[in-house]
Amino acid sequence: MSSNRLADAASAANRFGLGAKPGTLAGLHDARGALAKEARDGAVNAGAFAGLADGAAYLAEENRYVLDRRMRRREAAAANASGKDATGENAIQAAIGGFRRQFGPKLLAEAGARWQVALAAPLGFAERIVRFWSNHFAVSVDKRQALLYAAPMEREAIRPHAFGRFEDLLVAVESHPAMLRYLDNQGSIGPSSRIGMTRAGQGLIGTNASEAGSAAVSPDTAPRRRRGLNENLAREILELHTLGVDGGYMQADVTELAQAITGWSVRGPRDDRIAGAFGSGMHADPKTGFVFREYAHEPAARSILRRRYAEEGIEQGRRVLADLAVHPATAKHLSFKLARHFVADDPPPALVRRMAVAFLDSGGDLRELYLALLRSDEAWSGDARKFRTPDDFLLAALRALGTEQVPDVRMAGALLARLGQPVFMPRSPAGFPDTAASWIGPDALLKRIQVAGELSSRASRVLAPGRIAGDALGPHLDAATSQAIARAESPRQGLGLLLASPRFQWRI
Amino acid sequence: MASRRDVLKLIAAGAVALTVWPRIAASATAAPPLLLVVMLRGGLDGLHALPPLGDAAWGGLRGALPFAPGDPKAKPLPIDRDFALHPSLAYASQLYRQKALLPVVAVAPPYQGRSHFEAQDCVENGSAHPNGAPDGWMNRCVASLHGEQGLAIVTAMPLIMRGAANVSTWSPPLPDGIDAQLLQRLDTLYAEDPRLAEAYARAVAESHEEGAGEAGDAGRGNLPDAGNRRAGAAGGLAAMMAAAGRFMARKDGAQIAFVEDSGWDTHAGEVAALQRKLGQLDAGLQGVHDALGAAWDRAAIAVVTEFGRTAKVNGTGGTDHGTGGIAFLAGGAIAGGRIAGRWPGLSAQDLNEGRDLHATTDLRALFKGLLKDHLGVAGAALDAAVFPGSAAVRPMAGLVRT
């Protein structure tokens, strides 16, 4: 294999993919072709997610849990009031099992399946793309209402659409319970909608399941909360998901978009009761749990970015998203982020422009965007490199060791948290940062070296660290690193040296 | 790629500093003034944390929003004729009575958009624009105090501390120790990597640092009441503030430190969220007070956020992005026990764009006041280097005790 081919293979596996496995580089004769094939075919993972619940099933279970807890609490309050019994919150939790006990194993199963797919992928370019979009459309599960839905959103909204039209991806994400709950759109109500105009309707739709309960269990005694518009999701759609912060929109566009997507909501614990009062006009997605509440939708035409959108119920919001998806500012924003993710912290402007043109010319086809990146010389330049984020690092280390399955999902999650990248928890809708400066710090580096030592000590068998190093880094294994590994006092320490070495921290 | 020699040349030229804790240039004389910046990301609602009960418009806008979920009787703690503190800020109100707490009202970075990330970038880069500087003002402040060091209590270096000067990050350590031999063998490899050499050298120095055990405990132990639920988890705000206090109290500790927290973006369910979050902040103030010990007297703590929130409550029991926000200064060095800043008013005609509080104080003026009067940073450096192009923004006077 020529040196160019070797370099291409290493970049394909390490910079574009999730990390070379033993044997990957030697067997990769047409690296660019292999990536292009993944860009066209998408993320193939038959069976890995079988058995995991869909969003609607999680919603139904969480709603049942909320109703159950509420009922017990009411019973306890009644018993307390009549002096019969003093049942505390602990007893209620014990009786119904507690949130963690009920849902914890499911969250672990989700994380385990996600890692399994990432470890199994031969190169992992398509898997990296999936993770890129998950971070672009970040949902942070430290918001309890979003906790159960981040993983289903990746499976149901991102995977099926990340290799198709951006419009479809955008609509799928913005109408997923994860996003609607994370950015507070589920309880956003048009002031002139049917429910907004009805006094009795005020307070019927909650911002989250537990809150919804407190407002409506006893409508006569509970303070009636005025509900209305929430512009959080609309703002982040414009600022983070599509146009970008310099994309030329104004505060008025944010408010208009917020009104256009009023009624985009999530099936709640009291929807049967609401349906009784406002029966007609509830459109539901039986798989994700999304519901469109026509009676909460602001019934008027909207003007966004100087374009008029007639009132068409759920179609109004969809039409806005369709236009935003192919806006030149969106093309630029997405191209920049993608180039930054795959090529360099400061990607070449010519590359970004070329990608944006390809995206717009294809009417917003993401495959064309990826192919434009892969066809560009800049993407294969010897200077291109990215610092591995903690998630990249952990995956690359496990893949280099030939690990097929994360042995201890709980521990892997804890390691990532200590390295500063807890799973699905970027703590901000902007997602985790994607530049080296954010991840290179003395303390962060020390922890990473510590984790490298930990991983090598847990590796089931270590035979030839020198060969593992060659398989992982290919032509980027330099003489000094190679020598240090060869001189290690034990194969295990040699492996630790490889994983902790500076070369291993870069996607080159 | 640069060779090891190039890196050494850089170090010799002073572009890269390789030490962490040992303060080489600092004089060993008087104990230095300390500055801790606590950034609350997401936009703290100042109208809920420090309700302006004396503003006639407040009741109409906020009167229906209780201070504790399900308890309309929970009352804020009055500290002044016009202002009160949220009931979760009990320790802060004690500090106020001791004249060690100074709330600054209607303050914001010089940025009028309502994007979290742009506003935070402004707070951190110290300029008037989100892209106004590539590094952070706290880093440039460290640079201006030759021989001093900065410390960020985070897992990833935040913009506010990024730059050429000597700063490091710290977070509670992993339970297991580090293999010293592995470190030693990595030494020459990292020296060859121009991007990582400096961080690595400092990481090694840190791992050798005397008293690392004590530092290791800083994230967990010695909170006033470790079992107190207000204090939150080991990685929570209260523990991080206490850890910062501990590092700063040490003989050669950081003079300038930074702690951050997220989750202050209260678009929905604000009452419950802020009851919890402000409780953590209050526990953090007590934690940093107790950790600093005698050093409290020379400490200034600035609790800041990127913007305030809408005057009106939104449709989901929360508030949306606004403009004029709030800052709390605390510490033995602060001239507190009063309210600082000019109150712009909440009446309909006083509101900014009819929706939120005007900002009457540039957050940079507050920072500059602290740097000038507390840390002794020279005016020329403040106007040009630390806060570039800010000559027109006068430092706030009278923030610290004289």
PDB file of C-alpha atoms in Angstrom, chain B residues 219-373:
ATOM      1  CA  GLY B 219     -14.720  19.041  46.312  1.00  0.00           C
ATOM      2  CA  ARG B 220     -16.381  16.943  48.950  1.00  0.00           C
ATOM      3  CA  GLY B 221     -15.629  17.702  52.522  1.00  0.00           C
ATOM      4  CA  ASN B 222     -15.871  20.562  54.904  1.00  0.00           C
ATOM      5  CA  LEU B 223     -19.032  22.126  53.707  1.00  0.00           C
ATOM      6  CA  PRO B 224     -20.840  23.694  56.602  1.00  0.00           C
ATOM      7  CA  ASP B 225     -23.259  20.855  56.527  1.00  0.00           C
ATOM      8  CA  ALA B 226     -22.243  18.118  54.153  1.00  0.00           C
ATOM      9  CA  GLY B 227     -25.515  16.331  54.722  1.00  0.00           C
ATOM     10  CA  ASN B 228     -27.523  19.408  53.885  1.00  0.00           C
ATOM     11  CA  ARG B 229     -29.541  18.811  50.743  1.00  0.00           C
ATOM     12  CA  ARG B 230     -29.031  22.411  49.735  1.00  0.00           C
ATOM     13  CA  ALA B 231     -25.359  21.692  49.243  1.00  0.00           C
ATOM     14  CA  GLY B 232     -26.138  19.301  46.411  1.00  0.00           C
ATOM     15  CA  ALA B 233     -23.826  16.731  44.856  1.00  0.00           C
ATOM     16  CA  ALA B 234     -20.034  16.718  44.929  1.00  0.00           C
ATOM     17  CA  GLY B 235     -19.929  18.309  41.499  1.00  0.00           C
ATOM     18  CA  GLY B 236     -22.560  20.894  42.351  1.00  0.00           C
ATOM     19  CA  LEU B 237     -22.254  24.649  42.657  1.00  0.00           C
ATOM     20  CA  ALA B 238     -21.942  24.726  46.443  1.00  0.00           C
ATOM     21  CA  ALA B 239     -19.134  22.168  46.506  1.00  0.00           C
ATOM     22  CA  MET B 240     -17.296  23.875  43.644  1.00  0.00           C
ATOM     23  CA  MET B 241     -17.461  27.246  45.392  1.00  0.00           C
ATOM     24  CA  ALA B 242     -16.149  25.703  48.601  1.00  0.00           C
ATOM     25  CA  ALA B 243     -13.346  24.014  46.622  1.00  0.00           C
ATOM     26  CA  ALA B 244     -12.400  27.359  45.079  1.00  0.00           C
ATOM     27  CA  GLY B 245     -12.279  28.879  48.555  1.00  0.00           C
ATOM     28  CA  ARG B 246      -9.958  26.141  49.717  1.00  0.00           C
ATOM     29  CA  PHE B 247      -7.568  26.564  46.797  1.00  0.00           C
ATOM     30  CA  MET B 248      -7.496  30.307  47.265  1.00  0.00           C
ATOM     31  CA  ALA B 249      -6.890  30.083  51.001  1.00  0.00           C
ATOM     32  CA  ARG B 250      -3.703  28.104  50.485  1.00  0.00           C
ATOM     33  CA  LYS B 251      -0.402  29.877  50.919  1.00  0.00           C
ATOM     34  CA  ASP B 252       0.537  29.707  47.225  1.00  0.00           C
ATOM     35  CA  GLY B 253      -2.998  29.276  46.006  1.00  0.00           C
ATOM     36  CA  ALA B 254      -4.706  30.876  43.064  1.00  0.00           C
ATOM     37  CA  GLN B 255      -5.396  34.564  43.455  1.00  0.00           C
ATOM     38  CA  ILE B 256      -8.050  34.539  40.777  1.00  0.00           C
ATOM     39  CA  ALA B 257     -10.547  31.750  40.407  1.00  0.00           C
ATOM     40  CA  PHE B 258     -13.648  30.933  38.417  1.00  0.00           C
ATOM     41  CA  VAL B 259     -16.625  28.712  39.111  1.00  0.00           C
ATOM     42  CA  GLU B 260     -19.560  28.159  36.791  1.00  0.00           C
ATOM     43  CA  ASP B 261     -22.958  26.613  37.050  1.00  0.00           C
ATOM     44  CA  SER B 262     -25.732  25.979  34.554  1.00  0.00           C
ATOM     45  CA  GLY B 263     -29.455  25.416  34.772  1.00  0.00           C
ATOM     46  CA  TRP B 264     -30.534  29.030  35.401  1.00  0.00           C
ATOM     47  CA  ASP B 265     -32.570  29.311  32.194  1.00  0.00           C
ATOM     48  CA  THR B 266     -36.026  29.226  33.734  1.00  0.00           C
ATOM     49  CA  HIS B 267     -38.502  29.276  30.842  1.00  0.00           C
ATOM     50  CA  ALA B 268     -40.863  27.026  32.755  1.00  0.00           C
ATOM     51  CA  GLY B 269     -41.444  25.993  36.346  1.00  0.00           C
ATOM     52  CA  GLU B 270     -39.308  28.872  37.613  1.00  0.00           C
ATOM     53  CA  VAL B 271     -40.540  28.854  41.204  1.00  0.00           C
ATOM     54  CA  ALA B 272     -39.328  25.356  41.991  1.00  0.00           C
ATOM     55  CA  ALA B 273     -36.158  25.671  39.920  1.00  0.00           C
ATOM     56  CA  LEU B 274     -34.972  28.888  41.542  1.00  0.00           C
ATOM     57  CA  GLN B 275     -35.891  27.775  45.030  1.00  0.00           C
ATOM     58  CA  ARG B 276     -33.463  24.897  44.535  1.00  0.00           C
ATOM     59  CA  LYS B 277     -30.775  26.741  42.583  1.00  0.00           C
ATOM     60  CA  LEU B 278     -30.683  29.803  44.843  1.00  0.00           C
ATOM     61  CA  GLY B 279     -30.421  27.451  47.815  1.00  0.00           C
ATOM     62  CA  GLN B 280     -27.305  25.980  46.219  1.00  0.00           C
ATOM     63  CA  LEU B 281     -25.878  29.430  45.610  1.00  0.00           C
ATOM     64  CA  ASP B 282     -26.571  30.379  49.226  1.00  0.00           C
ATOM     65  CA  ALA B 283     -24.849  27.201  50.456  1.00  0.00           C
ATOM     66  CA  GLY B 284     -21.957  28.026  48.121  1.00  0.00           C
ATOM     67  CA  LEU B 285     -21.543  31.470  49.643  1.00  0.00           C
ATOM     68  CA  GLN B 286     -21.418  29.925  53.080  1.00  0.00           C
ATOM     69  CA  GLY B 287     -19.056  27.200  51.828  1.00  0.00           C
ATOM     70  CA  VAL B 288     -16.608  29.675  50.339  1.00  0.00           C
ATOM     71  CA  HIS B 289     -16.789  31.809  53.477  1.00  0.00           C
ATOM     72  CA  ASP B 290     -15.959  28.846  55.691  1.00  0.00           C
ATOM     73  CA  ALA B 291     -13.258  27.498  53.362  1.00  0.00           C
ATOM     74  CA  LEU B 292     -11.501  30.849  53.108  1.00  0.00           C
ATOM     75  CA  GLY B 293     -11.284  31.285  56.863  1.00  0.00           C
ATOM     76  CA  ALA B 294      -9.119  34.279  57.636  1.00  0.00           C
ATOM     77  CA  ALA B 295      -8.662  34.917  53.900  1.00  0.00           C
ATOM     78  CA  TRP B 296     -12.351  35.929  53.685  1.00  0.00           C
ATOM     79  CA  ASP B 297     -11.324  39.436  54.692  1.00  0.00           C
ATOM     80  CA  ARG B 298      -9.287  39.893  51.526  1.00  0.00           C
ATOM     81  CA  ALA B 299     -11.746  38.147  49.216  1.00  0.00           C
ATOM     82  CA  ALA B 300     -14.180  39.547  46.675  1.00  0.00           C
ATOM     83  CA  ILE B 301     -16.706  37.174  45.127  1.00  0.00           C
ATOM     84  CA  ALA B 302     -18.627  38.294  42.057  1.00  0.00           C
ATOM     85  CA  VAL B 303     -21.724  36.268  41.171  1.00  0.00           C
ATOM     86  CA  VAL B 304     -22.761  37.198  37.629  1.00  0.00           C
ATOM     87  CA  THR B 305     -25.065  36.013  34.846  1.00  0.00           C
ATOM     88  CA  GLU B 306     -25.382  36.834  31.137  1.00  0.00           C
ATOM     89  CA  PHE B 307     -28.690  38.698  31.175  1.00  0.00           C
ATOM     90  CA  GLY B 308     -31.918  39.232  33.071  1.00  0.00           C
ATOM     91  CA  ARG B 309     -35.308  37.930  32.098  1.00  0.00           C
ATOM     92  CA  THR B 310     -38.656  39.257  30.915  1.00  0.00           C
ATOM     93  CA  ALA B 311     -40.567  41.359  33.415  1.00  0.00           C
ATOM     94  CA  LYS B 312     -43.754  39.457  32.761  1.00  0.00           C
ATOM     95  CA  VAL B 313     -44.235  35.814  33.595  1.00  0.00           C
ATOM     96  CA  ASN B 314     -44.658  33.791  30.395  1.00  0.00           C
ATOM     97  CA  GLY B 315     -47.309  31.220  29.592  1.00  0.00           C
ATOM     98  CA  THR B 316     -45.449  28.335  31.196  1.00  0.00           C
ATOM     99  CA  GLY B 317     -44.747  29.574  34.713  1.00  0.00           C
ATOM    100  CA  GLY B 318     -41.356  30.947  33.758  1.00  0.00           C
ATOM    101  CA  THR B 319     -39.696  33.937  32.159  1.00  0.00           C
ATOM    102  CA  ASP B 320     -37.934  34.426  28.819  1.00  0.00           C
ATOM    103  CA  HIS B 321     -34.653  36.054  27.849  1.00  0.00           C
ATOM    104  CA  GLY B 322     -34.342  39.680  28.870  1.00  0.00           C
ATOM    105  CA  THR B 323     -31.698  42.364  29.246  1.00  0.00           C
ATOM    106  CA  GLY B 324     -30.850  44.066  32.575  1.00  0.00           C
ATOM    107  CA  GLY B 325     -29.863  41.423  35.102  1.00  0.00           C
ATOM    108  CA  ILE B 326     -28.325  41.204  38.519  1.00  0.00           C
ATOM    109  CA  ALA B 327     -24.939  40.642  40.123  1.00  0.00           C
ATOM    110  CA  PHE B 328     -24.101  39.867  43.740  1.00  0.00           C
ATOM    111  CA  LEU B 329     -20.763  40.907  45.209  1.00  0.00           C
ATOM    112  CA  ALA B 330     -19.796  39.229  48.455  1.00  0.00           C
ATOM    113  CA  GLY B 331     -16.764  38.878  50.662  1.00  0.00           C
ATOM    114  CA  GLY B 332     -14.923  40.561  53.492  1.00  0.00           C
ATOM    115  CA  ALA B 333     -13.382  43.040  51.078  1.00  0.00           C
ATOM    116  CA  ILE B 334     -16.730  44.205  49.693  1.00  0.00           C
ATOM    117  CA  ALA B 335     -18.361  47.444  50.845  1.00  0.00           C
ATOM    118  CA  GLY B 336     -21.813  45.910  51.109  1.00  0.00           C
ATOM    119  CA  GLY B 337     -24.977  46.325  53.128  1.00  0.00           C
ATOM    120  CA  ARG B 338     -26.566  48.467  50.434  1.00  0.00           C
ATOM    121  CA  ILE B 339     -27.883  48.190  46.876  1.00  0.00           C
ATOM    122  CA  ALA B 340     -25.676  49.377  44.017  1.00  0.00           C
ATOM    123  CA  GLY B 341     -26.626  50.317  40.476  1.00  0.00           C
ATOM    124  CA  ARG B 342     -29.383  52.551  39.141  1.00  0.00           C
ATOM    125  CA  TRP B 343     -32.883  51.060  39.130  1.00  0.00           C
ATOM    126  CA  PRO B 344     -34.537  51.802  35.771  1.00  0.00           C
ATOM    127  CA  GLY B 345     -38.075  50.897  36.858  1.00  0.00           C
ATOM    128  CA  LEU B 346     -40.624  48.333  35.803  1.00  0.00           C
ATOM    129  CA  SER B 347     -43.528  50.492  34.698  1.00  0.00           C
ATOM    130  CA  ALA B 348     -44.693  49.876  31.135  1.00  0.00           C
ATOM    131  CA  GLN B 349     -43.000  52.991  29.745  1.00  0.00           C
ATOM    132  CA  ASP B 350     -39.763  52.234  31.602  1.00  0.00           C
ATOM    133  CA  LEU B 351     -39.322  48.739  30.221  1.00  0.00           C
ATOM    134  CA  ASN B 352     -36.809  48.000  27.483  1.00  0.00           C
ATOM    135  CA  GLU B 353     -38.773  47.212  24.275  1.00  0.00           C
ATOM    136  CA  GLY B 354     -41.788  46.836  26.531  1.00  0.00           C
ATOM    137  CA  ARG B 355     -40.556  43.502  27.807  1.00  0.00           C
ATOM    138  CA  ASP B 356     -37.598  43.619  30.166  1.00  0.00           C
ATOM    139  CA  LEU B 357     -35.478  45.680  32.503  1.00  0.00           C
ATOM    140  CA  HIS B 358     -33.068  48.148  30.923  1.00  0.00           C
ATOM    141  CA  ALA B 359     -29.396  47.637  31.741  1.00  0.00           C
ATOM    142  CA  THR B 360     -28.091  50.776  33.456  1.00  0.00           C
ATOM    143  CA  THR B 361     -24.653  49.411  34.335  1.00  0.00           C
ATOM    144  CA  ASP B 362     -22.196  47.776  31.942  1.00  0.00           C
ATOM    145  CA  LEU B 363     -20.989  44.584  33.588  1.00  0.00           C
ATOM    146  CA  ARG B 364     -17.468  45.581  32.536  1.00  0.00           C
ATOM    147  CA  ALA B 365     -17.724  48.657  34.794  1.00  0.00           C
ATOM    148  CA  LEU B 366     -18.347  46.342  37.726  1.00  0.00           C
ATOM    149  CA  PHE B 367     -15.434  44.071  36.834  1.00  0.00           C
ATOM    150  CA  LYS B 368     -13.176  47.056  36.215  1.00  0.00           C
ATOM    151  CA  GLY B 369     -14.095  48.540  39.577  1.00  0.00           C
ATOM    152  CA  LEU B 370     -13.079  45.320  41.300  1.00  0.00           C
ATOM    153  CA  LEU B 371      -9.864  44.947  39.325  1.00  0.00           C
ATOM    154  CA  LYS B 372      -8.833  48.535  39.901  1.00  0.00           C
ATOM    155  CA  ASP B 373      -9.695  48.990  43.577  1.00  0.00           C
TER     156      ASP B 373
END
